[in-house]
């Protein structure tokens, strides 16, 4: 993905995300209200109070091909269990009781917060293009922390884990070159 391609599609995706979040704002509720018992061992209370969940029958995916970006068609058509945009994530109704899925999406909420809209999208798109969905760096971190959570690992700070993995991902020389330019 060239910088030029990213610059062209970025405002369209950013606009679509804002519109999608606005449309679902009244249905969104903090994950803290779901009453999950293990999440507070890994995510601090502020994260749980400020991360919002929308339960839907199908999670909204950005219409990338309609935006002229059809190389991510597989991703766009994926019927995912959850997807996160900024501090809000969508979960499919049949999986809305899965604490592990909420955990995975909370990893993304923290990644979005640490990176901001533009950097998150650039890193995510770059990772998707180079490595595919499961092995893209931001997903790899989310899946590996989720596995630790499922194994019942000793409580750890998701925020600290995200912070150090993002430092590695955004080191000069890694990821989209245009993000590292001063
Ligand atoms: Zn994910």
Short mmCIF file of C-alpha atoms and ligand atoms in Angstrom, two decimals:
data_model
loop_
_atom_site.label_atom_id
_atom_site.label_comp_id
_atom_site.label_asym_id
_atom_site.label_seq_id
_atom_site.Cartn_x
_atom_site.Cartn_y
_atom_site.Cartn_z
CA UNK A 1 0.00 0.00 0.00
CA UNK A 2 1.51 3.29 -1.03
CA UNK A 3 1.14 6.48 0.92
CA UNK A 4 -0.86 7.91 -1.96
CA UNK A 5 -3.34 5.01 -1.87
CA UNK A 6 -3.69 5.34 1.87
CA UNK A 7 -4.23 9.10 1.71
CA UNK A 8 -7.00 8.59 -0.84
CA UNK A 9 -8.97 6.00 1.09
CA UNK A 10 -8.29 7.26 4.63
CA UNK A 11 -10.86 10.10 4.69
CA UNK A 12 -13.50 7.75 3.28
CA UNK A 13 -12.91 5.11 5.95
CA UNK A 14 -12.65 7.71 8.72
CA UNK A 15 -15.95 9.24 7.57
CA UNK A 16 -17.62 5.83 7.37
CA UNK A 17 -16.46 4.95 10.91
CA UNK A 18 -17.81 8.20 12.35
CA UNK A 19 -21.13 7.74 10.57
CA UNK A 20 -21.43 4.09 11.67
CA UNK A 21 -20.69 4.96 15.31
CA UNK A 22 -23.20 7.83 15.24
CA UNK A 23 -25.90 5.55 13.82
CA UNK A 24 -25.43 3.04 16.65
CA UNK A 25 -24.74 5.49 19.48
CA UNK A 26 -28.06 4.93 21.23
CA UNK A 27 -27.60 1.15 21.23
CA UNK A 28 -24.08 1.29 22.66
CA UNK A 29 -23.47 0.46 26.32
CA UNK A 30 -20.29 0.20 28.37
CA UNK A 31 -18.81 -3.28 28.63
CA UNK A 32 -18.80 -2.73 32.40
CA UNK A 33 -22.60 -3.20 32.33
CA UNK A 34 -22.25 -6.78 31.00
CA UNK A 35 -21.03 -7.94 34.40
CA UNK A 36 -18.15 -10.13 33.19
CA UNK A 37 -16.19 -11.42 36.15
CA UNK A 38 -12.66 -11.87 34.76
CA UNK A 39 -12.22 -8.78 32.58
CA UNK A 40 -11.55 -6.49 35.59
CA UNK A 41 -8.44 -8.58 36.36
CA UNK A 42 -6.90 -7.55 33.04
CA UNK A 43 -8.44 -4.19 32.11
CA UNK A 44 -8.67 -1.27 34.49
CA UNK A 45 -12.04 0.15 35.52
CA UNK A 46 -11.61 3.24 33.37
CA UNK A 47 -11.16 1.12 30.22
CA UNK A 48 -14.22 -0.99 31.08
CA UNK A 49 -16.34 2.10 31.75
CA UNK A 50 -15.31 3.90 28.57
CA UNK A 51 -15.43 1.02 26.08
CA UNK A 52 -18.82 0.64 24.45
CA UNK A 53 -20.47 -2.43 23.02
CA UNK A 54 -23.15 -2.71 20.35
CA UNK A 55 -24.80 -6.11 19.88
CA UNK A 56 -25.81 -6.71 16.27
CA UNK A 57 -26.84 -9.59 14.00
CA UNK A 58 -23.94 -8.85 11.62
CA UNK A 59 -20.98 -6.63 12.44
CA UNK A 60 -20.54 -3.62 10.15
CA UNK A 61 -17.51 -3.82 7.86
CA UNK A 62 -16.27 -0.79 5.93
CA UNK A 63 -17.37 -0.99 2.27
CA UNK A 64 -13.76 -1.00 1.07
CA UNK A 65 -14.43 -2.23 -2.45
CA UNK A 66 -17.06 0.48 -2.97
CA UNK A 67 -14.34 2.93 -1.93
CA UNK A 68 -12.17 1.63 -4.74
CA UNK A 69 -10.10 -0.63 -2.50
CA UNK A 70 -10.96 -4.13 -3.55
CA UNK A 71 -7.83 -6.00 -2.49
CA UNK A 72 -9.39 -6.56 0.95
CA UNK A 73 -12.56 -8.18 -0.35
CA UNK A 74 -12.12 -11.31 1.81
CA UNK A 75 -11.81 -9.17 4.91
CA UNK A 76 -14.80 -7.07 3.93
CA UNK A 77 -16.98 -10.13 3.46
CA UNK A 78 -15.92 -11.84 6.67
CA UNK A 79 -18.81 -12.54 9.05
CA UNK A 80 -16.71 -11.69 12.09
CA UNK A 81 -17.79 -12.29 15.68
CA UNK A 82 -16.65 -8.79 16.58
CA UNK A 83 -15.04 -5.66 15.23
CA UNK A 84 -13.76 -2.53 16.94
CA UNK A 85 -13.82 1.09 15.84
CA UNK A 86 -12.15 3.50 18.27
CA UNK A 87 -13.70 2.95 21.73
CA UNK A 88 -16.72 1.04 20.45
CA UNK A 89 -16.95 -2.55 19.36
CA UNK A 90 -19.67 -4.53 17.68
CA UNK A 91 -20.34 -8.14 18.64
CA UNK A 92 -22.53 -10.65 16.91
CA UNK A 93 -25.57 -11.51 19.05
CA UNK A 94 -24.77 -15.24 19.10
CA UNK A 95 -21.35 -14.49 20.62
CA UNK A 96 -22.25 -11.55 22.81
CA UNK A 97 -21.87 -13.64 25.99
CA UNK A 98 -18.32 -14.72 25.17
CA UNK A 99 -16.07 -13.02 27.68
CA UNK A 100 -13.09 -14.07 25.58
CA UNK A 101 -14.43 -12.26 22.50
CA UNK A 102 -14.99 -9.11 24.58
CA UNK A 103 -11.43 -9.44 25.82
CA UNK A 104 -10.14 -9.63 22.22
CA UNK A 105 -12.08 -6.53 21.21
CA UNK A 106 -10.88 -4.66 24.31
CA UNK A 107 -7.31 -5.26 23.12
CA UNK A 108 -8.30 -3.45 19.93
CA UNK A 109 -9.95 -0.59 21.87
CA UNK A 110 -6.63 -0.05 23.65
CA UNK A 111 -4.68 -0.30 20.37
CA UNK A 112 -7.00 2.29 18.80
CA UNK A 113 -6.49 4.59 21.77
CA UNK A 114 -2.71 4.26 21.75
CA UNK A 115 -2.38 4.70 17.98
CA UNK A 116 -5.20 7.09 17.08
CA UNK A 117 -7.43 6.78 14.03
CA UNK A 118 -4.91 7.38 11.26
CA UNK A 119 -2.06 5.25 12.58
CA UNK A 120 -4.35 2.39 13.54
CA UNK A 121 -5.88 2.27 10.06
CA UNK A 122 -2.50 2.55 8.32
CA UNK A 123 -0.96 -0.21 10.43
CA UNK A 124 -4.02 -2.43 10.15
CA UNK A 125 -4.27 -2.07 6.37
CA UNK A 126 -0.55 -2.61 5.92
CA UNK A 127 -0.65 -5.72 8.12
CA UNK A 128 -3.70 -7.10 6.32
CA UNK A 129 -2.06 -6.64 2.96
CA UNK A 130 1.28 -8.12 3.92
CA UNK A 131 0.31 -10.94 6.24
CA UNK A 132 -3.45 -11.58 5.90
CA UNK A 133 -6.04 -11.17 8.65
CA UNK A 134 -4.90 -13.66 11.31
CA UNK A 135 -1.21 -12.86 11.04
CA UNK A 136 -1.47 -9.11 10.71
CA UNK A 137 0.47 -7.59 13.63
CA UNK A 138 -2.44 -5.92 15.45
CA UNK A 139 -4.52 -9.13 15.20
CA UNK A 140 -1.60 -11.33 16.18
CA UNK A 141 -1.28 -9.41 19.43
CA UNK A 142 -5.05 -9.56 20.06
CA UNK A 143 -5.21 -13.32 19.39
CA UNK A 144 -2.14 -14.11 21.46
CA UNK A 145 -3.34 -12.08 24.48
CA UNK A 146 -6.78 -13.68 24.04
CA UNK A 147 -5.19 -17.14 24.20
CA UNK A 148 -3.45 -16.18 27.44
CA UNK A 149 -6.79 -14.98 28.80
CA UNK A 150 -8.51 -18.22 27.77
CA UNK A 151 -5.82 -20.33 29.37
CA UNK A 152 -6.61 -18.53 32.60
CA UNK A 153 -3.21 -16.91 32.79
CA UNK A 154 -2.22 -14.90 35.81
CA UNK A 155 -3.90 -11.50 35.53
CA UNK A 156 -1.78 -9.06 33.55
CA UNK A 157 -2.25 -5.52 32.32
CA UNK A 158 -3.61 -5.57 28.78
CA UNK A 159 -2.71 -1.93 28.47
CA UNK A 160 0.95 -2.53 29.27
CA UNK A 161 1.05 -5.50 26.88
CA UNK A 162 -0.45 -3.39 24.08
CA UNK A 163 1.92 -0.54 24.78
CA UNK A 164 5.06 -2.63 24.44
CA UNK A 165 3.83 -4.48 21.34
CA UNK A 166 2.98 -1.18 19.65
CA UNK A 167 6.41 0.19 20.42
CA UNK A 168 7.85 -2.81 18.57
CA UNK A 169 5.48 -2.38 15.63
CA UNK A 170 6.14 1.30 15.13
CA UNK A 171 9.91 1.18 15.39
CA UNK A 172 11.53 3.01 12.48
CA UNK A 173 12.01 0.56 9.64
CA UNK A 174 8.90 -1.46 10.52
CA UNK A 175 5.37 -0.91 9.29
CA UNK A 176 4.29 1.72 6.80
CA UNK A 177 7.32 3.93 6.18
CA UNK A 178 5.27 7.11 5.90
CA UNK A 179 4.15 6.76 9.51
CA UNK A 180 7.69 7.00 10.78
CA UNK A 181 8.53 10.17 8.99
CA UNK A 182 9.18 13.02 11.41
ZN1 LIG B 1 -9.32 -8.73 16.12
#
